[in-house]
Short mmCIF file of C-alpha atoms in Angstrom, two decimals:
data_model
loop_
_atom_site.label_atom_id
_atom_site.label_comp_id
_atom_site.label_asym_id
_atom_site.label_seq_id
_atom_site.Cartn_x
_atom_site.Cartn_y
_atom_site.Cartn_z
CA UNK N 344 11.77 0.88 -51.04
CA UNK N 345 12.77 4.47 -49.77
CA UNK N 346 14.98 4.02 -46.60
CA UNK N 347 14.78 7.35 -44.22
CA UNK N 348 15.92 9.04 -41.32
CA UNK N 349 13.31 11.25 -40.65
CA UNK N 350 13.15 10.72 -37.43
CA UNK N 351 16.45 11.22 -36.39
CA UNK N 352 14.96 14.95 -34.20
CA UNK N 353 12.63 13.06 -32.22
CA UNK N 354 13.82 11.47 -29.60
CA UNK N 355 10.58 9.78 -28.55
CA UNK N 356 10.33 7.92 -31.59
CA UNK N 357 13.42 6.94 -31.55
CA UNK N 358 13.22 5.57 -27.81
CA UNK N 359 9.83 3.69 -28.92
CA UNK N 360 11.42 2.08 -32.02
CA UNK N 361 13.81 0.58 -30.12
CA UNK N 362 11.89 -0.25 -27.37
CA UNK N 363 9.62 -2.36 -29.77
CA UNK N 364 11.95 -3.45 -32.52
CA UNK N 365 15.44 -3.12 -30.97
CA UNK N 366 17.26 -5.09 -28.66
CA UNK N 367 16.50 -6.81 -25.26
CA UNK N 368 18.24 -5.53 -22.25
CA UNK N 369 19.01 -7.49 -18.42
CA UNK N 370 17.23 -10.47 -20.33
CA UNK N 371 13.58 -9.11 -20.33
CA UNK N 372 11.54 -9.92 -23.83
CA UNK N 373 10.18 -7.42 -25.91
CA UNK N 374 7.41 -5.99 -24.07
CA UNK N 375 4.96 -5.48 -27.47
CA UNK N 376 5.67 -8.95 -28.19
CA UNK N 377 5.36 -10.45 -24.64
CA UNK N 378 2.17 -8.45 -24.39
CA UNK N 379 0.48 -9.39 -27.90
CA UNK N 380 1.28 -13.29 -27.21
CA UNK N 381 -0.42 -13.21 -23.75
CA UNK N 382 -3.86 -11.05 -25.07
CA UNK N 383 -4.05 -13.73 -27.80
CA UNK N 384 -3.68 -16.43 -25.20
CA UNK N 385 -6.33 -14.57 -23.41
CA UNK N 386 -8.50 -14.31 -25.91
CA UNK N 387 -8.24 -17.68 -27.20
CA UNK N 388 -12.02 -18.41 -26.13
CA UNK N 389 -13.78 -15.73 -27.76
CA UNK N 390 -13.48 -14.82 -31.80
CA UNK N 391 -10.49 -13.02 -32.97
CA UNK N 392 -11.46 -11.46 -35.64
CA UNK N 393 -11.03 -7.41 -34.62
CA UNK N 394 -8.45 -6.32 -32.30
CA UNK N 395 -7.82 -2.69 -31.48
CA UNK N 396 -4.48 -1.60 -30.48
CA UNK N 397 -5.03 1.49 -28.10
CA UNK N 398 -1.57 3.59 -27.36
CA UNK N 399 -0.05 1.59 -30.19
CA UNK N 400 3.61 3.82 -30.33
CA UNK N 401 5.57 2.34 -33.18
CA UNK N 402 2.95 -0.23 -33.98
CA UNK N 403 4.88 -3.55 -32.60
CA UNK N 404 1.75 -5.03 -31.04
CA UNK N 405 -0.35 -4.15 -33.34
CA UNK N 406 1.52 -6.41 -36.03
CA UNK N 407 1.68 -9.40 -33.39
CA UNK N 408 -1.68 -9.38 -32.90
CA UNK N 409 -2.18 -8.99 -36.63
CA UNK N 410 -1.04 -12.73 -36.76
CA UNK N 411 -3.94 -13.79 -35.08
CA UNK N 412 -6.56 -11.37 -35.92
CA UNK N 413 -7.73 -10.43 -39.01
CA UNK N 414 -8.15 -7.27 -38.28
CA UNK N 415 -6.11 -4.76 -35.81
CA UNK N 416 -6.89 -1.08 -35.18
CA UNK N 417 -3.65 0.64 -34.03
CA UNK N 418 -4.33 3.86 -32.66
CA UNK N 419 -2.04 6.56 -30.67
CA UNK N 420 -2.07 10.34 -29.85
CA UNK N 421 1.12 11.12 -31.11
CA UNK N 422 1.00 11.46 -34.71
CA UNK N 423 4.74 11.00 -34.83
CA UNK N 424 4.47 7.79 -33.77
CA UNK N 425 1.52 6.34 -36.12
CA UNK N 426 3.84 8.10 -38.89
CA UNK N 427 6.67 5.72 -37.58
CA UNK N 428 4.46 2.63 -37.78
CA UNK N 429 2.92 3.51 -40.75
CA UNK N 430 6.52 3.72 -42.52
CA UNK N 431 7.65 0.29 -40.90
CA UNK N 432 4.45 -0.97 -42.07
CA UNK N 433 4.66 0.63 -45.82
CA UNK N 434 8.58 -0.31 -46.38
CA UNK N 435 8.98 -3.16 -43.58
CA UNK N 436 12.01 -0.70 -42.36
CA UNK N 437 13.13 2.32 -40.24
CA UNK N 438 15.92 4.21 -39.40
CA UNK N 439 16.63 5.91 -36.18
CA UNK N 440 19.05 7.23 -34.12
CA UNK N 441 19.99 5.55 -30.43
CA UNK N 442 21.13 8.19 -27.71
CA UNK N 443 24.63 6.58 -26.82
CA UNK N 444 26.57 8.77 -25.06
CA UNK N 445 25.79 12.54 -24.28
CA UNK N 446 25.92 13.70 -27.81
CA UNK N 447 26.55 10.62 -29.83
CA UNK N 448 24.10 9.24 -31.33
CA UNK N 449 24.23 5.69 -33.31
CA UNK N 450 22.24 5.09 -36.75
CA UNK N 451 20.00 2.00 -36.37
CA UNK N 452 18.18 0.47 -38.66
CA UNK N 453 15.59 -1.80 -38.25
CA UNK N 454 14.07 -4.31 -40.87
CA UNK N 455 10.78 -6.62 -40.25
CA UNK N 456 10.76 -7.59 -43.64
CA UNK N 457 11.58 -11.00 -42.56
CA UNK N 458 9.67 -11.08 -39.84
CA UNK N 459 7.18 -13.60 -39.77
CA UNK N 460 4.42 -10.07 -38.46
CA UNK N 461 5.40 -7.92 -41.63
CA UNK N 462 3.20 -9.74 -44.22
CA UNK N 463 0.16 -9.74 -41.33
CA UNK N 464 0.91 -6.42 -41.04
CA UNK N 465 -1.53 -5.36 -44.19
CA UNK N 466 -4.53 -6.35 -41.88
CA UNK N 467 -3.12 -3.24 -39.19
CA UNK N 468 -4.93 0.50 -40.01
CA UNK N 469 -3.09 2.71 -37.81
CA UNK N 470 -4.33 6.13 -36.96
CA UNK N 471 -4.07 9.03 -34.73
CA UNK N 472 -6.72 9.40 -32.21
CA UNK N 473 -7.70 10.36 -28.60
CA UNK N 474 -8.50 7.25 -26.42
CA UNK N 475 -10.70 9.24 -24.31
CA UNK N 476 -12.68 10.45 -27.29
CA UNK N 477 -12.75 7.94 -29.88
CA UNK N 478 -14.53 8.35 -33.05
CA UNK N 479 -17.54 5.64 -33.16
CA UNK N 480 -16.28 3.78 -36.03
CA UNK N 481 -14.14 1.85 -33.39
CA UNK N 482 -16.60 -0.25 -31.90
CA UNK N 483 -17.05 -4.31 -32.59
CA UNK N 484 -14.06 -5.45 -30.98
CA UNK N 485 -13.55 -8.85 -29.72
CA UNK N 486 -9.87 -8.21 -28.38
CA UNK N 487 -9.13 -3.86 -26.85
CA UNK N 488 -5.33 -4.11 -25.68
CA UNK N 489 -4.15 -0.45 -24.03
CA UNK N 490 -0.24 -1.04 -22.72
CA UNK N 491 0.83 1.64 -20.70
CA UNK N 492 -2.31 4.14 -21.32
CA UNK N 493 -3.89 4.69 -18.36
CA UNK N 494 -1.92 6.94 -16.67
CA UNK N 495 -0.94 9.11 -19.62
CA UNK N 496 -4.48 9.94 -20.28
CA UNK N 497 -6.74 13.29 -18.75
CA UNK N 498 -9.59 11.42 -18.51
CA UNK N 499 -8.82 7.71 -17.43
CA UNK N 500 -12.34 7.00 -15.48
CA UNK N 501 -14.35 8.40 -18.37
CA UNK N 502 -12.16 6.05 -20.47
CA UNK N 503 -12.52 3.07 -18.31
CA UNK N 504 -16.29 3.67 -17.69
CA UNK N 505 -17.30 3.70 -21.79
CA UNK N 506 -15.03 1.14 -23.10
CA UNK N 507 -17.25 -1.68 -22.55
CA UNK N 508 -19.40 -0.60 -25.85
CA UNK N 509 -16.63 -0.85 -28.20
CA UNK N 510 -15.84 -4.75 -27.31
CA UNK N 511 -18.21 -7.71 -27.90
CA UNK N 512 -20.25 -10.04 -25.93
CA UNK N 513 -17.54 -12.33 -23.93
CA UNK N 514 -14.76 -10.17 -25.64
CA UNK N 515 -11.35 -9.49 -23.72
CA UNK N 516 -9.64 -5.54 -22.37
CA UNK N 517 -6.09 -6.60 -21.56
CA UNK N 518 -4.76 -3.32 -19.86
CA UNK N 519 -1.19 -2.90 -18.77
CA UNK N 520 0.88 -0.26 -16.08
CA UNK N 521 2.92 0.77 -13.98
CA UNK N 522 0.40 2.96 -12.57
CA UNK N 523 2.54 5.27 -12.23
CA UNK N 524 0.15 8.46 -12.00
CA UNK N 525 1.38 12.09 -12.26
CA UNK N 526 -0.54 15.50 -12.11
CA UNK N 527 1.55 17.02 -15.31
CA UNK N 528 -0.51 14.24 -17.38
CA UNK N 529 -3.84 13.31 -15.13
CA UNK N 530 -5.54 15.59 -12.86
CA UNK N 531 -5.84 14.22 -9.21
CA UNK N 532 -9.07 14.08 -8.68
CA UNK N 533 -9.02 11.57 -12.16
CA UNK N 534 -6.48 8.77 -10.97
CA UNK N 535 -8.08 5.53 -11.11
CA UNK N 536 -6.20 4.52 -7.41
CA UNK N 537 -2.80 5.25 -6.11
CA UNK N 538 -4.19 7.59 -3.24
CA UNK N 539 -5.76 7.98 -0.13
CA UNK N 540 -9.59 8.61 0.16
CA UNK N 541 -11.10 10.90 2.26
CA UNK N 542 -11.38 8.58 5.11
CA UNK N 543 -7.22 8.14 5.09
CA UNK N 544 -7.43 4.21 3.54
CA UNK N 545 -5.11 4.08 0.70
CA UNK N 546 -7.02 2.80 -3.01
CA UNK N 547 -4.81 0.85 -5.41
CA UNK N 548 -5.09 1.40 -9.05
CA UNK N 549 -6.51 -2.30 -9.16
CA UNK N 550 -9.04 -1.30 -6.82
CA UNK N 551 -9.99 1.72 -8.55
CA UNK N 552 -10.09 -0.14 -11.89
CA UNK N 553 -12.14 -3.21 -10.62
CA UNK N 554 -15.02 -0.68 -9.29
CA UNK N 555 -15.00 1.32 -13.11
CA UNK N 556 -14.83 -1.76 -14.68
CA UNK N 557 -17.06 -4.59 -12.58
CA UNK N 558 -20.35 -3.60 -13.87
CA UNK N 559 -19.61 -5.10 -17.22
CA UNK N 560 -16.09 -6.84 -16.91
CA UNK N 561 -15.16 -9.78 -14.65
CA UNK N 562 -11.46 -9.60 -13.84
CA UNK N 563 -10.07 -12.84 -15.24
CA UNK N 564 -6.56 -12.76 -14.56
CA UNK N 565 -3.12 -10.35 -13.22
CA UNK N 566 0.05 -10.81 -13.59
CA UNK N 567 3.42 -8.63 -13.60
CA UNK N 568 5.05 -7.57 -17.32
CA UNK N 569 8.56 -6.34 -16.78
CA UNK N 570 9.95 -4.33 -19.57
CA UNK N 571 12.84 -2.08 -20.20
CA UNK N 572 13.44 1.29 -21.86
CA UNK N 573 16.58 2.28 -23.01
CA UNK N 574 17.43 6.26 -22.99
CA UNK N 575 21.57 5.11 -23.44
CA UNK N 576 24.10 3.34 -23.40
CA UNK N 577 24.58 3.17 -20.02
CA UNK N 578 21.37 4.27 -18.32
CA UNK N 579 17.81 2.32 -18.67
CA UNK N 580 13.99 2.12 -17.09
CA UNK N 581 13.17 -0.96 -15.64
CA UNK N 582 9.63 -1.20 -14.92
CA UNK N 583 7.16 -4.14 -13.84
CA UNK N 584 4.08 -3.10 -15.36
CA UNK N 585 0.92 -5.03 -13.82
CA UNK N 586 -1.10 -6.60 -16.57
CA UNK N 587 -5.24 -7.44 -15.85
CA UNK N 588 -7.20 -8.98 -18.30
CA UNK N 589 -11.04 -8.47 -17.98
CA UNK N 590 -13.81 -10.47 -19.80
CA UNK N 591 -17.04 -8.65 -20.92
CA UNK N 592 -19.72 -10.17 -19.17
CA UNK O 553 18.05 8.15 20.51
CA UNK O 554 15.06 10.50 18.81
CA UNK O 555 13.79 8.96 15.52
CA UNK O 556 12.52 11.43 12.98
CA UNK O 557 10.51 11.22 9.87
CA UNK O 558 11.48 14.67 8.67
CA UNK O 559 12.65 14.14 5.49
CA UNK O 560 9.42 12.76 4.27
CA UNK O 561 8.55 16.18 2.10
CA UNK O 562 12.13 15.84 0.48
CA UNK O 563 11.29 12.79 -2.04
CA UNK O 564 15.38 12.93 -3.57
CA UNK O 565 16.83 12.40 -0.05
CA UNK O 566 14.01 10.08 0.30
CA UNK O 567 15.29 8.30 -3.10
CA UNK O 568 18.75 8.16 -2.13
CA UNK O 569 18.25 6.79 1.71
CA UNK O 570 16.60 3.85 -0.40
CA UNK O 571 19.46 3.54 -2.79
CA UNK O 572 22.70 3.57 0.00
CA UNK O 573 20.50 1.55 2.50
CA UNK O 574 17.34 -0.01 1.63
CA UNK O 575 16.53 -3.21 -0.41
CA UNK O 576 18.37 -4.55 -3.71
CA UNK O 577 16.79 -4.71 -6.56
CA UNK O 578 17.13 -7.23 -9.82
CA UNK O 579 19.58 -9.10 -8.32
CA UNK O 580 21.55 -5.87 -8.47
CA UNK O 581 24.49 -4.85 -5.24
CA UNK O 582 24.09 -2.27 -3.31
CA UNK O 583 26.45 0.29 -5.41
CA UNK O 584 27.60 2.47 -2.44
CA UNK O 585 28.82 -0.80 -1.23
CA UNK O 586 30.14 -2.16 -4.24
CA UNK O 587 31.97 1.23 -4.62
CA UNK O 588 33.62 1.52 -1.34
CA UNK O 589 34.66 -2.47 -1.61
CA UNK O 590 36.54 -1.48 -4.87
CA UNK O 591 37.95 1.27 -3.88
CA UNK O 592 39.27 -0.11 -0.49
CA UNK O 593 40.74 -3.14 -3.00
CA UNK O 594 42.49 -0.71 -5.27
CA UNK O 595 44.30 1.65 -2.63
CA UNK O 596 45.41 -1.59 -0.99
CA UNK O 597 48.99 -0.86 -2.54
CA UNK O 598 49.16 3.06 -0.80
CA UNK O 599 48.19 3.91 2.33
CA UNK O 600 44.85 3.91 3.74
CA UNK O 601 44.78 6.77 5.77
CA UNK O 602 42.82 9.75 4.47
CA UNK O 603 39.86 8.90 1.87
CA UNK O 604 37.47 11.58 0.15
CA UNK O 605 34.04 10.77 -0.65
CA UNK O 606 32.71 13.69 -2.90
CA UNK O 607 29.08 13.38 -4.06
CA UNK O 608 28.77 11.02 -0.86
CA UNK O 609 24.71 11.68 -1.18
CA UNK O 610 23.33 10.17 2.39
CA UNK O 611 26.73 9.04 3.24
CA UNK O 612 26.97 5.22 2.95
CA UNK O 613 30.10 4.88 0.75
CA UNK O 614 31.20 6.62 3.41
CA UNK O 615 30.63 4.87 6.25
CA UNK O 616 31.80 1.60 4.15
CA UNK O 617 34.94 3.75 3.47
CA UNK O 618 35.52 4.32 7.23
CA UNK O 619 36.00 0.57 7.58
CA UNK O 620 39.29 0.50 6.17
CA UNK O 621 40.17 4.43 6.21
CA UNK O 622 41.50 6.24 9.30
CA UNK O 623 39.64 9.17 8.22
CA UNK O 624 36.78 10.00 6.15
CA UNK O 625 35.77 13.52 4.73
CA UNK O 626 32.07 13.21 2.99
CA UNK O 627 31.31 15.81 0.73
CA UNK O 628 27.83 17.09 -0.94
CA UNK O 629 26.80 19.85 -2.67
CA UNK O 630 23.07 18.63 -1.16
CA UNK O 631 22.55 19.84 2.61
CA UNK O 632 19.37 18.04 2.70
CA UNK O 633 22.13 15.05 1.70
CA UNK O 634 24.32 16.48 4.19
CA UNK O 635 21.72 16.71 7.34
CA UNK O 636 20.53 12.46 6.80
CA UNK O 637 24.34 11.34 6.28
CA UNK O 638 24.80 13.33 9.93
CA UNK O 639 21.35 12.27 11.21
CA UNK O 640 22.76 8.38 10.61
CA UNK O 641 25.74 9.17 11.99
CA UNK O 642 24.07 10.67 15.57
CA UNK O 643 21.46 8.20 15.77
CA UNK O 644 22.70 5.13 13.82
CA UNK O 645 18.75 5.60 11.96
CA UNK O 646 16.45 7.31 10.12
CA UNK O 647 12.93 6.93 8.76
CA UNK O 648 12.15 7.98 5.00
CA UNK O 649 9.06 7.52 2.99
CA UNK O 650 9.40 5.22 0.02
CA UNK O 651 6.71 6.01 -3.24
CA UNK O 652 4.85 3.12 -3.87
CA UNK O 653 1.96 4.02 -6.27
CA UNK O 654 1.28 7.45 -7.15
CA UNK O 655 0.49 9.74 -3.87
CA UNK O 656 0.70 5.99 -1.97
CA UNK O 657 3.97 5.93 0.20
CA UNK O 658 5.25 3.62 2.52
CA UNK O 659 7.22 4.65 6.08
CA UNK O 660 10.32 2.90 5.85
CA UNK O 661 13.45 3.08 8.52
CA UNK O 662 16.75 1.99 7.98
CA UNK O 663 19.03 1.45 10.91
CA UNK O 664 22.81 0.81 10.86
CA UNK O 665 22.78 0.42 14.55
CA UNK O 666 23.91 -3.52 13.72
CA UNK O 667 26.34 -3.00 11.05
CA UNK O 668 30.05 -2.99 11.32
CA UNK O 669 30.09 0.22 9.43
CA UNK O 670 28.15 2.75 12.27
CA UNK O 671 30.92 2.31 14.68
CA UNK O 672 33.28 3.31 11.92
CA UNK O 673 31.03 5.97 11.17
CA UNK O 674 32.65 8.31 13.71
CA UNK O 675 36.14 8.52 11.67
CA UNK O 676 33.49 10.32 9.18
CA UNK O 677 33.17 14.09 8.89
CA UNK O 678 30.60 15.12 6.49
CA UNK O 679 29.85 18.64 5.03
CA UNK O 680 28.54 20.57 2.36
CA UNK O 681 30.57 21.88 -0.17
CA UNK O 682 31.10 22.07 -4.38
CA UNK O 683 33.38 20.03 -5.80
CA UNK O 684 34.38 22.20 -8.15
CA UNK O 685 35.57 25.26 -5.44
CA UNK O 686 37.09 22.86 -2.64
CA UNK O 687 38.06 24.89 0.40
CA UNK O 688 41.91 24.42 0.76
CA UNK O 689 41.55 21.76 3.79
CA UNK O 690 40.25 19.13 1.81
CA UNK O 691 43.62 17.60 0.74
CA UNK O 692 46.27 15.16 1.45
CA UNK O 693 43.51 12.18 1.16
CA UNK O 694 44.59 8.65 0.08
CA UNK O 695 41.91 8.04 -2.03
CA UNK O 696 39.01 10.22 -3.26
CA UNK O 697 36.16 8.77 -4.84
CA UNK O 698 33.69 10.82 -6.73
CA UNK O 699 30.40 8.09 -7.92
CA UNK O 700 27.95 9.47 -10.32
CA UNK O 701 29.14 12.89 -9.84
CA UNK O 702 31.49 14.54 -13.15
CA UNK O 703 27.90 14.56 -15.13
CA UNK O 704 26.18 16.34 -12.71
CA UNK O 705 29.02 19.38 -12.48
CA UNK O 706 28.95 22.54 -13.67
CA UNK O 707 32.23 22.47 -14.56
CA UNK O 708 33.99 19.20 -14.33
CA UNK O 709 36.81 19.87 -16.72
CA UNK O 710 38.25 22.24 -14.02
CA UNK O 711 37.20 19.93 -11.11
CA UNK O 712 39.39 17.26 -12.92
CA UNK O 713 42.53 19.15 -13.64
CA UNK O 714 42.93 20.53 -10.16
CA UNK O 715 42.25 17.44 -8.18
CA UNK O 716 45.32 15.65 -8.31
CA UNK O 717 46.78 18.53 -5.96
CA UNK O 718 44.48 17.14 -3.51
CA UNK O 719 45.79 13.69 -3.63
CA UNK O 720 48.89 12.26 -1.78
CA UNK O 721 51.72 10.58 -4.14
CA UNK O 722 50.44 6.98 -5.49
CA UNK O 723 47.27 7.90 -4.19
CA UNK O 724 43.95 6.60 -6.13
CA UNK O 725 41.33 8.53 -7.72
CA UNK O 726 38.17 6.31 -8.23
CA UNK O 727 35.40 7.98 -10.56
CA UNK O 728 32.20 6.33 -11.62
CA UNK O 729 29.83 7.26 -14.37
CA UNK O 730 27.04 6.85 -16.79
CA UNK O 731 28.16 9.46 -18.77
CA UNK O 732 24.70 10.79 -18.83
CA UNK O 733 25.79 14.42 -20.24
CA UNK O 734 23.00 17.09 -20.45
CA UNK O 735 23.25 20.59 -20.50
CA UNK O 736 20.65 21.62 -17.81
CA UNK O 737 23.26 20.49 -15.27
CA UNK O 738 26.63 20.85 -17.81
CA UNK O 739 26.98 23.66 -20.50
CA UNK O 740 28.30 21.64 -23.20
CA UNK O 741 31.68 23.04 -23.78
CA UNK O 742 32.57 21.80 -20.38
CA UNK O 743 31.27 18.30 -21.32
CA UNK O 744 34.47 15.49 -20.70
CA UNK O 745 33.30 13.67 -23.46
CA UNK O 746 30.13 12.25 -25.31
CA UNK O 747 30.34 14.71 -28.49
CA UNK O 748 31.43 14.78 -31.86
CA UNK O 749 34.29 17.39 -32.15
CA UNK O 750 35.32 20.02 -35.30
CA UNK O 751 36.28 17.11 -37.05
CA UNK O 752 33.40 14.93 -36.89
CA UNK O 753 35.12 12.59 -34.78
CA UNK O 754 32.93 11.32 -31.17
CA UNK O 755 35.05 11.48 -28.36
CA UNK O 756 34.41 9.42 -24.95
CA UNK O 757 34.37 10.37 -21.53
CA UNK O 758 37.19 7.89 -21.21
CA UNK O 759 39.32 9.66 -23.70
CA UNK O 760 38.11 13.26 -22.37
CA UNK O 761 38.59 11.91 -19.16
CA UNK O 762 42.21 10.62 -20.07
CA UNK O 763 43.40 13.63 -21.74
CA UNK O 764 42.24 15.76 -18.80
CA UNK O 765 44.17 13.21 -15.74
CA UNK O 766 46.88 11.47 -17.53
CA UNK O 767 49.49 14.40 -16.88
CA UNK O 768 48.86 13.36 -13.51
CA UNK O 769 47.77 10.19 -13.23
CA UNK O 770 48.16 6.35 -14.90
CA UNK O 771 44.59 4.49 -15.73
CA UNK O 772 44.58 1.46 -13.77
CA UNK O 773 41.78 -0.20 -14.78
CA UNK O 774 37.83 0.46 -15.85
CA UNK O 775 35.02 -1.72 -15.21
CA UNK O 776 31.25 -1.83 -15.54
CA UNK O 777 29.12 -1.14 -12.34
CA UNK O 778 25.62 -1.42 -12.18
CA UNK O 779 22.90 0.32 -10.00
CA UNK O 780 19.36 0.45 -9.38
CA UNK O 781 17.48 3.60 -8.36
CA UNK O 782 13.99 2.78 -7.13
CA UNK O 783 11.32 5.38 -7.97
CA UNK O 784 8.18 3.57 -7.15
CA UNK O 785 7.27 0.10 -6.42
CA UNK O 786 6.83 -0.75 -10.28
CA UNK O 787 9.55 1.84 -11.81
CA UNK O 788 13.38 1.73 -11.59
CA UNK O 789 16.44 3.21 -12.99
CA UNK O 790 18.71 0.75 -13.98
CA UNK O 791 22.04 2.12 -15.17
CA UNK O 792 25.00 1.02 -15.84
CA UNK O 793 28.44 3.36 -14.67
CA UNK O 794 31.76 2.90 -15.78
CA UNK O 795 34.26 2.68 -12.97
CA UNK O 796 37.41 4.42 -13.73
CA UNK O 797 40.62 3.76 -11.14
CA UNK O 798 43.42 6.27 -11.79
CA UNK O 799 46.85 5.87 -9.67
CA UNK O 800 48.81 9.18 -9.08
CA UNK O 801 52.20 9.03 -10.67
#
């Protein structure tokens, strides 16, 4: 097994490895793990056979829910990061480099060889791809997870509105976010909530996503994810992402 | 007493009025606070007469400052900063708007009407000004405290080599940092510390900042602080600063 560094120059991938194979920080769980563990909880009533992974990063969930599933679709936009999980999945090891302080940088490596996910990890296909234009071939799903998606994508609504024909009768969407919407990645008039309608009353991202999503989802459950990014040493994000699992009527 | 919401279009003095005098966060102290209470506890052993506050932001280290000091000069290179330190010190309030979720914010007003620190408050004298060109006036102070401010200089080297002129014998210099170097705000061969030097060896801000204060001063102790910027309801900076305490010899 070839060990690398090739992804010392991009600090993205770097951030993302650690995020979902590196340490835990202020006492809050891996957030890839936390989140795989509750969607199979979730979706404990229905079949688990196909799971797709939607904004999979470094590929973390998509092995956790490989335990369960027998098949997992991880998919992101960044080809960098399918390359990462790809690798991790290939040699059950990576190499990166953690911003410490300024300029310094530590070498990390992490292994998942032992890891109770690697040898589920041969049921995960990870590829690049848009999750506001998916190819049809991803359809069938009993189990669509998308952590921290909706907000980075230009089209959320149309995303939101078509999902429902890629996941089976009774099948789960577990989405997570901070809903933290921003023009430089979604146009205005696209947010899903987090604004103020024309008659001044203020629409929540909840709100928004239980009118795209009510016509063929009942909202089964919400509850608050923390997790924690580390860009240093010394300086983190701490977020509470708001997870809401909806059931395919 | 006029109340005024007119910082509402200026979301960093918006931030900041949150972070010196809004709500805590993960458990975490208020770090103005926390700062002032340390430094107050480490110039015990000089005289508590004259105190600088440089960086002071909205001004609550401060007022805190102003508890214990006879005088207290508070110093930003921010005169939107500048004008809500000055508007708490006139009217003992101020209203802000706090981001909740995306274009969502909440009106929020602080008041220090009820705290022991607004009648203090008039010992205060804040102005704009740049750290690293002083006017000559500024000197002769007991303590200066500079929190979260070397990384965000242009050139801090020279701001640290000069200072001690500004600082009565046995006087205390309290500095706080993340160390979060980056060369939008820092060209790099100004940078205290947090690179890897001709030899391949990674030097710290502590050592930078060592070599560049010991002529003048003795280290008297470090420690970890931590504080919590919030940016929206779901999304926080959590960082961690090192507290350095340097005694003039």
């Amino acid at each position: 097994m070839k060990e690398t560094n090739i992804y010392e120059t991009d600090e993205l991938v770097s951030q993302y490895c650690d995020f979902q194979y590196g340490d835990e920080y202020f006492g809050v769980m891996n957030f890839a793990k936390a989140c795989a563990q509750k969607a199979i909880e979730y979706s404990k009533s229905t079949r688990q056979k196909r799971a797709l992974d939607l904004g999979c990063a470094t590929g973390r969930a998509s092995f956790e829910l490989a335990r369960s599933f027998d098949h997992v679709d991880g998919i992101d936009y960044s080809q960098a990061f399918i390359d990462a999980a790809a690798e991790l999945q290939k040699n059950g090891r990576i190499g990166y480099a953690q911003n410490d302080e300024g300029a310094i940088k530590k070498r990390k490596k992490v292994s998942i060889n032992d890891s109770g996910f690697w040898e589920a990890g041969s049921k995960v296909h990870f590829s690049q791809g848009d999750a506001c234009a998916l190819v049809p071939e991803f359809t069938q799903y009993d189990l669509i997870m998308a952590t921290n998606l909706i907000d980075r994508l230009y089209q959320p609504q149309l995303f939101l509105k078509n999902i429902h024909e890629r996941i089976n009768e009774k099948g789960i969407l577990v989405l997570t976010s901070p809903y933290t919407w921003k023009e430089e990645y979604t146009a205005k008039e696209f947010w899903v909530g987090g604004y103020v309608d024309e008659n001044g009353r203020e629409v929540s991202t909840l709100e928004g996503l239980t009118k795209l999503l009510e016509a063929n989802f009942e909202l089964i459950a919400t509850q608050n994810v923390p997790f924690v990014i580390r860009e240093t040493a010394r300086k983190f994000q701490h977020t509470i992402s708001q997870m809401s699992v909806w059931k395919k009527r």
